PDB file of C-alpha atoms and ligand atoms in Angstrom:
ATOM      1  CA  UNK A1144     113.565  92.110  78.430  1.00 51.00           C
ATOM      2  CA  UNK A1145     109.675  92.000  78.236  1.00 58.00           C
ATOM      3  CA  UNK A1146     107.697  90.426  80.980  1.00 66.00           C
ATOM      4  CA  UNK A1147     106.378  87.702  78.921  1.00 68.00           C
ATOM      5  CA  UNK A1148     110.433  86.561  78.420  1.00 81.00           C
ATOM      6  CA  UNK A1149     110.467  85.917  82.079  1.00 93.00           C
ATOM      7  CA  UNK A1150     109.634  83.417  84.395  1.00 97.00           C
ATOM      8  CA  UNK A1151     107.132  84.953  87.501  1.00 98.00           C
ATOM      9  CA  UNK A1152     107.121  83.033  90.649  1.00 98.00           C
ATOM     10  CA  UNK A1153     104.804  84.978  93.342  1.00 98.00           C
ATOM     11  CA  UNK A1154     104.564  83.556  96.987  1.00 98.00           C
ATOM     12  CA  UNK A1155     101.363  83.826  98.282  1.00 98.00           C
ATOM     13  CA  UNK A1156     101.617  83.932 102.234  1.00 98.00           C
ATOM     14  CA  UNK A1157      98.156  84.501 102.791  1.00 98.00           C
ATOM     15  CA  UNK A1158      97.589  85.246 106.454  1.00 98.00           C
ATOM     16  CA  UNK A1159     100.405  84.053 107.811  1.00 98.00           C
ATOM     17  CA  UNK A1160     103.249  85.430 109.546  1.00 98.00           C
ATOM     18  CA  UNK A1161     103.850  88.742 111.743  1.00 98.00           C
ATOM     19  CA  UNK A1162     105.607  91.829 110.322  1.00 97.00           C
ATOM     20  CA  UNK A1163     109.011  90.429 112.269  1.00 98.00           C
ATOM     21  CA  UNK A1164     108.364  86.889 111.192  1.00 98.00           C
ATOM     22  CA  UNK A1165     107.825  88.237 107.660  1.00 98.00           C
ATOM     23  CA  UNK A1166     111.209  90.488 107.455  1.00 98.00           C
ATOM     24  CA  UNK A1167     112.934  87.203 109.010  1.00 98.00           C
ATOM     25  CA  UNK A1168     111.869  85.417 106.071  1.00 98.00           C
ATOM     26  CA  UNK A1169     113.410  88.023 103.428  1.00 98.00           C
ATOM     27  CA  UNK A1170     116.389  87.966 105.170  1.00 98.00           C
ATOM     28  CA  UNK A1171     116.359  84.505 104.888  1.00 98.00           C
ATOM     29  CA  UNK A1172     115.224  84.500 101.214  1.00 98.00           C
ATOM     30  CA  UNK A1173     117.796  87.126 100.154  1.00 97.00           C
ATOM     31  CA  UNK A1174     120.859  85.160 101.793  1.00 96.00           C
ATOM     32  CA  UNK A1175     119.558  82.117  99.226  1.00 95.00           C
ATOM     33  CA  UNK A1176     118.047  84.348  96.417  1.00 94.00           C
ATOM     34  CA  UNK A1177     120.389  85.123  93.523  1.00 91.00           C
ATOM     35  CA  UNK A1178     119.581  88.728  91.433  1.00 89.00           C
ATOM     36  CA  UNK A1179     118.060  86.826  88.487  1.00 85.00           C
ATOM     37  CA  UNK A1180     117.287  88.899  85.461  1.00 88.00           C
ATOM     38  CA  UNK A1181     114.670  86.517  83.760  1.00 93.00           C
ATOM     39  CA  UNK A1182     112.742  85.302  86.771  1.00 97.00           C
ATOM     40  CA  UNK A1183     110.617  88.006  88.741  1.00 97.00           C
ATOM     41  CA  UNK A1184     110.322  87.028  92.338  1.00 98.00           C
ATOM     42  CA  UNK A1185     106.773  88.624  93.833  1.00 98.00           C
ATOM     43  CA  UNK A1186     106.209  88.746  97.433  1.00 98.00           C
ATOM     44  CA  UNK A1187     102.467  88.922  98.537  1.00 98.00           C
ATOM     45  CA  UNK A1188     102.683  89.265 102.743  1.00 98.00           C
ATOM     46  CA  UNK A1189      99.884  90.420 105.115  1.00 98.00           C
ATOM     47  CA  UNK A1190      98.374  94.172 104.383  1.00 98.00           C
ATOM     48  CA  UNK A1191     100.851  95.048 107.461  1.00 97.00           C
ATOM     49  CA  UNK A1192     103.788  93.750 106.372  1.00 98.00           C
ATOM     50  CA  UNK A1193     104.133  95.622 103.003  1.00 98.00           C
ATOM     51  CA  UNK A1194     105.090  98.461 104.117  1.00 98.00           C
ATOM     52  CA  UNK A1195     108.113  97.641 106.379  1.00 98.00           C
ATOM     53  CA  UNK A1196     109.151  95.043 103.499  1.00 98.00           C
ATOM     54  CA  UNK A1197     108.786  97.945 100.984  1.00 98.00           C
ATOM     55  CA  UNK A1198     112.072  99.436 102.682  1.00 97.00           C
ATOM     56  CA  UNK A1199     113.611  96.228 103.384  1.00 97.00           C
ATOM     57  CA  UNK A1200     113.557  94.688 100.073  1.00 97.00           C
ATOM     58  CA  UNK A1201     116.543  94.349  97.757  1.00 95.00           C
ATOM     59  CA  UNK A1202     114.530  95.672  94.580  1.00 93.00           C
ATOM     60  CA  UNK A1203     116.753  93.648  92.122  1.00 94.00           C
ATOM     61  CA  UNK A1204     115.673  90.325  94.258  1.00 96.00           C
ATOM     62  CA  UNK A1205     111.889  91.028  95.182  1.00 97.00           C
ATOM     63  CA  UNK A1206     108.510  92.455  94.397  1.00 98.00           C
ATOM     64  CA  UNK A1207     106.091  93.367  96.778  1.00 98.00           C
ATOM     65  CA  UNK A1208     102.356  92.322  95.990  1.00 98.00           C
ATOM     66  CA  UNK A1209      99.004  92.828  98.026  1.00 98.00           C
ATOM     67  CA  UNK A1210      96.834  89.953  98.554  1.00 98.00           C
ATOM     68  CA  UNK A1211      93.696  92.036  97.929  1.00 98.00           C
ATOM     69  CA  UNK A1212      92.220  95.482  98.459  1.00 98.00           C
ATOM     70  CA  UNK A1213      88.945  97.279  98.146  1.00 98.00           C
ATOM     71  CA  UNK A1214      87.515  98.383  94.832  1.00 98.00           C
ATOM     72  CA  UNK A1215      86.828 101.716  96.251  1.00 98.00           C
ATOM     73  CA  UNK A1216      89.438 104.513  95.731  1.00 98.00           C
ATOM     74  CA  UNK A1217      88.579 106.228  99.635  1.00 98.00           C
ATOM     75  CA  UNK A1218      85.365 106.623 101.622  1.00 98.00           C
ATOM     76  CA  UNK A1219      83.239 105.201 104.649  1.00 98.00           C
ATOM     77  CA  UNK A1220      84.495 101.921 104.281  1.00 98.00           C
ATOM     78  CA  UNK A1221      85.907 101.056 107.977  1.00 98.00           C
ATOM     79  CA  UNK A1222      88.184  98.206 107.839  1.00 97.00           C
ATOM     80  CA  UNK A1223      89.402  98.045 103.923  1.00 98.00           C
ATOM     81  CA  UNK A1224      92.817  99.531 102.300  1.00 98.00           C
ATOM     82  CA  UNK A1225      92.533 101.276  98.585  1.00 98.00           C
ATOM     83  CA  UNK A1226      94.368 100.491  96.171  1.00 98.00           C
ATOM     84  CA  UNK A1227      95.070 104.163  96.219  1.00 98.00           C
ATOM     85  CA  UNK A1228      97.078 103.749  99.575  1.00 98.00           C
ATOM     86  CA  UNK A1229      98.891 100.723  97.611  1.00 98.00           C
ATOM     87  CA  UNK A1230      99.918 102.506  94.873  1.00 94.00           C
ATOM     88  CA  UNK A1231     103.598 103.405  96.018  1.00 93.00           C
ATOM     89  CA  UNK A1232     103.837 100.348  97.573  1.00 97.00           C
ATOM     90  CA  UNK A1233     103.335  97.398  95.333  1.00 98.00           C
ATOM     91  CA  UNK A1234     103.755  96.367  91.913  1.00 98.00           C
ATOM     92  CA  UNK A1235     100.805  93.274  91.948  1.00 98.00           C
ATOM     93  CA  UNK A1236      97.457  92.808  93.395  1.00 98.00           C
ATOM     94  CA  UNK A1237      95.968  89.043  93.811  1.00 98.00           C
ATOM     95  CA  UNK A1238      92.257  89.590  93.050  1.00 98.00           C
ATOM     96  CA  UNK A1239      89.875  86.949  92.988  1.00 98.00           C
ATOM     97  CA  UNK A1240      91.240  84.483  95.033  1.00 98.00           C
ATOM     98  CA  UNK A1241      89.170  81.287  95.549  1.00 97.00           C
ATOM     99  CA  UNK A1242      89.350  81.882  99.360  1.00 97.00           C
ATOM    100  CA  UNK A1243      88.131  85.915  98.353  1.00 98.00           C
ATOM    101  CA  UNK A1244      85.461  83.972  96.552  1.00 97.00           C
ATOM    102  CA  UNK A1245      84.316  81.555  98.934  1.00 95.00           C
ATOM    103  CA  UNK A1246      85.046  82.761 102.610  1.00 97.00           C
ATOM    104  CA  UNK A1247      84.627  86.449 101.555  1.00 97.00           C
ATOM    105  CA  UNK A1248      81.852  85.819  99.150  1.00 97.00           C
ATOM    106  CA  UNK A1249      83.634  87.812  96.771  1.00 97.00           C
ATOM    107  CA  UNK A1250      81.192  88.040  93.333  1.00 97.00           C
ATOM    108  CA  UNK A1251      81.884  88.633  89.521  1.00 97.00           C
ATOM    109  CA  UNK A1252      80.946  91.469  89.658  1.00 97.00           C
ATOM    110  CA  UNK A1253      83.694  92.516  92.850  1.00 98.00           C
ATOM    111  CA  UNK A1254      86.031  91.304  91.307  1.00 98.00           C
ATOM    112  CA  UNK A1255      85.525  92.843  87.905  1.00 98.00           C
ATOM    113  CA  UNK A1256      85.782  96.138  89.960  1.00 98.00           C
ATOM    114  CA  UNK A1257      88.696  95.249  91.715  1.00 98.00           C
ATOM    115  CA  UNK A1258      90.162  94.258  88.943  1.00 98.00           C
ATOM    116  CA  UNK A1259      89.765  98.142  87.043  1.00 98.00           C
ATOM    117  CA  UNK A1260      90.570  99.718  90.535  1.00 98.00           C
ATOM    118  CA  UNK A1261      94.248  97.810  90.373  1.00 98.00           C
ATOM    119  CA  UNK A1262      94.556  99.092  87.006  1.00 98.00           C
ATOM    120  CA  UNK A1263      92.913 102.647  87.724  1.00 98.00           C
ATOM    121  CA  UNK A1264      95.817 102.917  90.124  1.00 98.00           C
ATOM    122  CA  UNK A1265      98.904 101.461  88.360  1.00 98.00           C
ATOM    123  CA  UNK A1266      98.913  98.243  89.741  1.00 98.00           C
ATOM    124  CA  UNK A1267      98.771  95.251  87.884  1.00 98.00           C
ATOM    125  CA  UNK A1268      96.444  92.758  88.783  1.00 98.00           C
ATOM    126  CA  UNK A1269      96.822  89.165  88.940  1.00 98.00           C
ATOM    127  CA  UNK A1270      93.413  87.731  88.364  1.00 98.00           C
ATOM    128  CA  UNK A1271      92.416  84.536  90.000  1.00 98.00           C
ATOM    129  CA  UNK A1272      90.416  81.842  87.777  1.00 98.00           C
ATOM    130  CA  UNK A1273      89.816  78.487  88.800  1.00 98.00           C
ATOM    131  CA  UNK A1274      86.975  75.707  88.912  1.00 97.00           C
ATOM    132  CA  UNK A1275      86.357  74.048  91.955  1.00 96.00           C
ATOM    133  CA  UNK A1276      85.960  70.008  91.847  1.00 95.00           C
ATOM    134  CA  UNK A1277      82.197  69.580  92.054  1.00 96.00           C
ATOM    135  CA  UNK A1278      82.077  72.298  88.674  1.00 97.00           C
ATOM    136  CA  UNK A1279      85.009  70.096  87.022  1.00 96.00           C
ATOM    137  CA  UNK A1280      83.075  66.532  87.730  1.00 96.00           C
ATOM    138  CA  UNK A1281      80.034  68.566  86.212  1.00 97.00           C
ATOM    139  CA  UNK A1282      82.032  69.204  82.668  1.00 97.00           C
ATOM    140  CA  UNK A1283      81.355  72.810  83.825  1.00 97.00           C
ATOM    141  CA  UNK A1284      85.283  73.855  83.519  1.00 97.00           C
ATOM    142  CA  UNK A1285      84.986  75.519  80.443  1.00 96.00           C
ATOM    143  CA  UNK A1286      81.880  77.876  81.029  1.00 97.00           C
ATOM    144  CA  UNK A1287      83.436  78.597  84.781  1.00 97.00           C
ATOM    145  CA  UNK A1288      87.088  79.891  83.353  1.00 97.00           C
ATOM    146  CA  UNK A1289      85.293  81.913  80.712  1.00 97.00           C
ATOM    147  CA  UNK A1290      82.329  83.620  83.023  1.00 97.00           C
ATOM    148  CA  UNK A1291      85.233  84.372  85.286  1.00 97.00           C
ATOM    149  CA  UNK A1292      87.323  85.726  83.152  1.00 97.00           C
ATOM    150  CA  UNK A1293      84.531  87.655  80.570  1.00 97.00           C
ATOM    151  CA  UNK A1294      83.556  89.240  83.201  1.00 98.00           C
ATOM    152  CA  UNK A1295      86.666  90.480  85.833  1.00 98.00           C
ATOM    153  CA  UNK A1296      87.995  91.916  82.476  1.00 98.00           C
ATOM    154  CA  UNK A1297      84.782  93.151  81.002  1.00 97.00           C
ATOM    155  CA  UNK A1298      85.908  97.171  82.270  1.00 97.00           C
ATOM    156  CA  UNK A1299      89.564  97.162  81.215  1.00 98.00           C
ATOM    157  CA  UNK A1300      90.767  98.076  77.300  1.00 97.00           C
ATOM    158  CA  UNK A1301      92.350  95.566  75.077  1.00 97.00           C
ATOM    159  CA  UNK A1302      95.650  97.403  76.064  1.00 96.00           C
ATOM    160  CA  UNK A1303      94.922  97.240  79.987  1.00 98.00           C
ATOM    161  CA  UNK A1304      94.320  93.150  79.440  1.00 98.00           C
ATOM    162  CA  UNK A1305      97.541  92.638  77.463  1.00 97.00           C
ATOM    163  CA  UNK A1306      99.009  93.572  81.000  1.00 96.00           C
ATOM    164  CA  UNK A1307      97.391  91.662  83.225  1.00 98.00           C
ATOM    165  CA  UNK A1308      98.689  88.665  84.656  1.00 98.00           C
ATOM    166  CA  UNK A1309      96.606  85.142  84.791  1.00 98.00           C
ATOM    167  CA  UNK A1310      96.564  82.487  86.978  1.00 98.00           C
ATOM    168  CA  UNK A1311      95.088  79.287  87.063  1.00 98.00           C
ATOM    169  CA  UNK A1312      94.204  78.358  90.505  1.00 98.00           C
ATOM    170  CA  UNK A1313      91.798  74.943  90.465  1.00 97.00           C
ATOM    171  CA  UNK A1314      90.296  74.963  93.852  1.00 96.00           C
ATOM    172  CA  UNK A1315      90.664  70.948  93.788  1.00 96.00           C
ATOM    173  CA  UNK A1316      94.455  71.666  93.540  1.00 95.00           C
ATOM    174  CA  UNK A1317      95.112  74.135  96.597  1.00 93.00           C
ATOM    175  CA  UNK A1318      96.997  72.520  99.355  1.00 90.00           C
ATOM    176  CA  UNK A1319      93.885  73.280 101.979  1.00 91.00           C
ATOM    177  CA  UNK A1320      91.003  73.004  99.694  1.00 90.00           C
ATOM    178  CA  UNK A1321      92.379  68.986  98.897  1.00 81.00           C
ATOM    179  CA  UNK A1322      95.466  69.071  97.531  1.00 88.00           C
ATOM    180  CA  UNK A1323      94.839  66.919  94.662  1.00 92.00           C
ATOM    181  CA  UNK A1324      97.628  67.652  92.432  1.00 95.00           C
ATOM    182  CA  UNK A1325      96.956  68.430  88.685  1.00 95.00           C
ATOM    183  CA  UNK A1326      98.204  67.045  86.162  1.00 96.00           C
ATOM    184  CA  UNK A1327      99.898  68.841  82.821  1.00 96.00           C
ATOM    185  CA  UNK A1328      97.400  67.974  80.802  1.00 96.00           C
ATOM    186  CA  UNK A1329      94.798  69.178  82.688  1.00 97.00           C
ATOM    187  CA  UNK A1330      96.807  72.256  83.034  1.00 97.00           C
ATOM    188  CA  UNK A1331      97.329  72.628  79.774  1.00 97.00           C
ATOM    189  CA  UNK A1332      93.938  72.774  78.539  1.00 97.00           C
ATOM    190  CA  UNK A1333      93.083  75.152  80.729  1.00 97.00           C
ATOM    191  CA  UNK A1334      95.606  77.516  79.557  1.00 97.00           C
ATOM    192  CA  UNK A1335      94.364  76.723  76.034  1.00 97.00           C
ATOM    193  CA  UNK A1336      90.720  77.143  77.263  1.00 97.00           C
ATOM    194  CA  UNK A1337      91.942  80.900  78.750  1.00 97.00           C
ATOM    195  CA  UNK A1338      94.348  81.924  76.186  1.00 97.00           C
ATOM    196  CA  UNK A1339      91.542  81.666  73.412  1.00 96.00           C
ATOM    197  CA  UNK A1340      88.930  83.185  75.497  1.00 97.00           C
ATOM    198  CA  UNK A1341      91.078  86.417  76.027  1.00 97.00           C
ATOM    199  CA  UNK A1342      91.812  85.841  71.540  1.00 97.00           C
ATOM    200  CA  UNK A1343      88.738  85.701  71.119  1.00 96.00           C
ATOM    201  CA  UNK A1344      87.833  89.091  72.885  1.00 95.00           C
ATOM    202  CA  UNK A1345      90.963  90.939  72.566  1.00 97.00           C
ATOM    203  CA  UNK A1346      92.878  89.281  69.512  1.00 97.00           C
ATOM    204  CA  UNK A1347      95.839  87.143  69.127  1.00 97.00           C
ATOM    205  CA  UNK A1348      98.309  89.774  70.109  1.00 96.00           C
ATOM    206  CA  UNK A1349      96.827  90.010  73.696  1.00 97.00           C
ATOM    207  CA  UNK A1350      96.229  86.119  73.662  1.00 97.00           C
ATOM    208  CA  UNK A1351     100.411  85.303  73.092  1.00 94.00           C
ATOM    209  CA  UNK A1352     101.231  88.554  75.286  1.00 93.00           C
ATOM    210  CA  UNK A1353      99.172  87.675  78.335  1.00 97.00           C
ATOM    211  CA  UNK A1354     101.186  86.263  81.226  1.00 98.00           C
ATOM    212  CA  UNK A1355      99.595  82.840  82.628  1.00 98.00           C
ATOM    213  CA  UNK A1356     100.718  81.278  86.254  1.00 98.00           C
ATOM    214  CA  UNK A1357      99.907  77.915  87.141  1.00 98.00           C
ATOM    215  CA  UNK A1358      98.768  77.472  91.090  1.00 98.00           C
ATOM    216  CA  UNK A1359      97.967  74.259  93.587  1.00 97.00           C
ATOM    217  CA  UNK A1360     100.127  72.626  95.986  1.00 96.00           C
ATOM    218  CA  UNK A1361     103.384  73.997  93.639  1.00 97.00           C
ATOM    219  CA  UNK A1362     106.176  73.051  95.756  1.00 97.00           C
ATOM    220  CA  UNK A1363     110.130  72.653  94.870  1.00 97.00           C
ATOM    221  CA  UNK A1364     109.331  68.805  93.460  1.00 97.00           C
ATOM    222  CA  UNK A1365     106.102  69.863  91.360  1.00 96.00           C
ATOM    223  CA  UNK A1366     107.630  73.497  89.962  1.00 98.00           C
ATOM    224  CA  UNK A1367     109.346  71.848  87.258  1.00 97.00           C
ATOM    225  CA  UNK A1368     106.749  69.706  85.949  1.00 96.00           C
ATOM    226  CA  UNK A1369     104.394  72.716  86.105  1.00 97.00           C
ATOM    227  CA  UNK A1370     106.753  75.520  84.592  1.00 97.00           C
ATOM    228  CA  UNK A1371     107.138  73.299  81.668  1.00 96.00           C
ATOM    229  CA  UNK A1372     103.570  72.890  80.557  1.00 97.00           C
ATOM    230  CA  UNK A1373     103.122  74.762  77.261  1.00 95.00           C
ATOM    231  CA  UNK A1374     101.708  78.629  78.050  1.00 96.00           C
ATOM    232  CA  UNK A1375     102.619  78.861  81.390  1.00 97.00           C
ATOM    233  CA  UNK A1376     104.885  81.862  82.628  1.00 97.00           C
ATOM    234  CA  UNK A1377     104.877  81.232  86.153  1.00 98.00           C
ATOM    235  CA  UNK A1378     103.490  79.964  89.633  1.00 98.00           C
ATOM    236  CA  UNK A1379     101.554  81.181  92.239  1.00 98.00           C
ATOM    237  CA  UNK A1380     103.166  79.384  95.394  1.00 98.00           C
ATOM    238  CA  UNK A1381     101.364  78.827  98.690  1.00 98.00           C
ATOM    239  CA  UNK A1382     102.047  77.065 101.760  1.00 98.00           C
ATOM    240  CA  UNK A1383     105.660  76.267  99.987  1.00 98.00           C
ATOM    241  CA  UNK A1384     106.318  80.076  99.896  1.00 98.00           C
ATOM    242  CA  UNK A1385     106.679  79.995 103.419  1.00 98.00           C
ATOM    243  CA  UNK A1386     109.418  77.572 103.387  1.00 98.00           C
ATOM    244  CA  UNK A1387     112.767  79.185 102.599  1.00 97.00           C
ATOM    245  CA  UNK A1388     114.170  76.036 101.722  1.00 98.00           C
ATOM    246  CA  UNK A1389     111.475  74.974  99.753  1.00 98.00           C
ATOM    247  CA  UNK A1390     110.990  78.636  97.957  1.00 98.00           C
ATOM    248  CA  UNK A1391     114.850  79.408  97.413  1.00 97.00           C
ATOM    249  CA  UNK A1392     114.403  75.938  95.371  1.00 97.00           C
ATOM    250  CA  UNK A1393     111.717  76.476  93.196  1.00 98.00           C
ATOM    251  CA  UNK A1394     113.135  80.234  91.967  1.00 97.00           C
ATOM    252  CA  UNK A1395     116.809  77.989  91.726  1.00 96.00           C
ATOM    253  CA  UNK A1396     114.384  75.266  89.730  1.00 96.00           C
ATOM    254  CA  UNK A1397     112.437  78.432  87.626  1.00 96.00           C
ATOM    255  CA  UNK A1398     115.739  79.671  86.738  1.00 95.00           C
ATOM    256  CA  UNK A1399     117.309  76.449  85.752  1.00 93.00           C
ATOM    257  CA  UNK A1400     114.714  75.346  83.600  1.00 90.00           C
ATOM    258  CA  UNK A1401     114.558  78.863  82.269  1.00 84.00           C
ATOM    259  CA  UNK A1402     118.105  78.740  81.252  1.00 79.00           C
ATOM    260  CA  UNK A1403     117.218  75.322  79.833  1.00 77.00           C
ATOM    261  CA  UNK A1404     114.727  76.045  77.787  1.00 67.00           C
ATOM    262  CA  UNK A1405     116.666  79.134  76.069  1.00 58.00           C
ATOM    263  CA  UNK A1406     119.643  77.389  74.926  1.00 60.00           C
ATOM    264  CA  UNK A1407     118.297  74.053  74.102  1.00 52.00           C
TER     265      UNK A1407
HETATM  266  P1  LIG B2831      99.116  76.012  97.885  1.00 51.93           P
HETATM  267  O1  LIG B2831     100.383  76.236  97.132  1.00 51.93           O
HETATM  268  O2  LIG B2831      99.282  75.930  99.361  1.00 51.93           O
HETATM  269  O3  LIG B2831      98.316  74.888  97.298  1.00 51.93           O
HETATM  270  O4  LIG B2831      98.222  77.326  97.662  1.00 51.93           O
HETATM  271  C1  LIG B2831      97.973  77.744  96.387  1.00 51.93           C
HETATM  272  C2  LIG B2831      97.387  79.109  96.441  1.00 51.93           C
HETATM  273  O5  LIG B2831      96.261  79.267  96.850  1.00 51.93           O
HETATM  274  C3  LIG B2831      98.249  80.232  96.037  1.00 51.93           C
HETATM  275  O6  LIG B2831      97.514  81.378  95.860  1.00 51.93           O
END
């Protein structure tokens, strides 16, 4: 089954929870977690936690992403993790978080060579774009999803973008930054604004092929709503993620709706 056929829900935990509190939770999540072939379930835990989760994990169930990691293959750089040293360890990167952005002052140009590092290593990034409100009040949406994306992409080949995942992260919409929840429509155009940006640099093959998730406050009574909005493949889940209850729900909802959509 390709990727695209799939439905990817990735829980972003940000920096929360200790290495044990973090293995409690996937013991949790793996009592409630059926081995679902069309939804890919990515965990994204603290830079300390993925390596003890990397031998806990039931690799039918679970994915392990990183929530960042420097663009620099080694070197003096005291404090940072390669992707290098990730590259046994995870399957996804998060790069360009808005929180990377803002509290990190993460640039374009960082990003963009994040974003090549991930792929220079075999991992597969999944690149952050989002407007914040003050941009979207502005009518600046548009030019904000497409300098973001024109440029994180700007050193990978046409085939290295048709592998990249996309998500959609408003700042407006992110549980701390407001919480404001989007609407599909909104949503929607978004994905419309992104998927003929990337057709219009790399073709309509790339364009259908690219994976697109949809994050802000998703939670187990939004997912639904959100995974059915035309072009979207997937959430990026924060503060529910933590939540067993709430995060064994919204894979049960993914695959539901999933199974929904298929036969009907
Ligand atoms: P919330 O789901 O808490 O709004 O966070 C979204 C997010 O930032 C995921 O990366």
């Amino acid at each position: 089954m390709s990727n695209m056929n799939k439905t990817m829900i990735v829980a972003n935990w940000k920096m929360h929870l200790n290495a044990h509190e973090a293995s409690l939770l996937v013991h949790r999540l793996d009592d409630r977690i059926k081995i679902h072939r069309d939804v890919e379930v990515v965990l994204a835990p603290s830079m300390l936690s993925l390596q003890p989760l990397s031998l806990q994990i039931d690799r039918r169930k679970f994915r392990l992403a990183a929530q960042t990691a420097n663009e620099h293959d080694q070197g003096a750089f005291t404090g940072e993790v390669s992707f290098t040293m990730l590259h046994d360890l995870v399957h996804y990167v998060i790069i360009g978080h808005s929180e990377r952005r803002i509290y990190f002052h993460e640039t374009f140009e960082v990003v963009r060579d994040k974003v090549a590092a991930a792929v220079r290593n075999k991992i597969t990034p999944i690149l952050c774009v989002g407007e914040t409100h003050v941009e979207r009040k502005n009518g600046e949406t548009k030019q904000v999803l497409h300098d973001q994306l024109v440029t994180a992409l700007s050193n990978l080949t046409t085939e290295e973008v048709e592998n990249v995942v996309i998500a959609y992260e408003p700042v407006w919409a992110i549980s701390t930054f407001g919480g404001e929840l989007a609407k599909p429509s909104q949503i929607s155009e978004a994905v419309d604004l992104i998927r003929s940006q990337i057709r219009e640099l790399y073709g309509e093959r790339v364009a259908a092929s690219v994976r697109v998730l949809y994050g802000g406050s998703v939670d187990d009574h939004t997912i639904s709503g959100y995974l059915e909005v035309p072009g979207i493949n997937g959430a990026l889940v924060g503060a529910a993620s933590l939540n067993y209850h709430k995060f064994s729900a919204i894979i049960d909802a993914a695959y539901r709706l999933h199974h929904k959509v298929k036969e009907g």
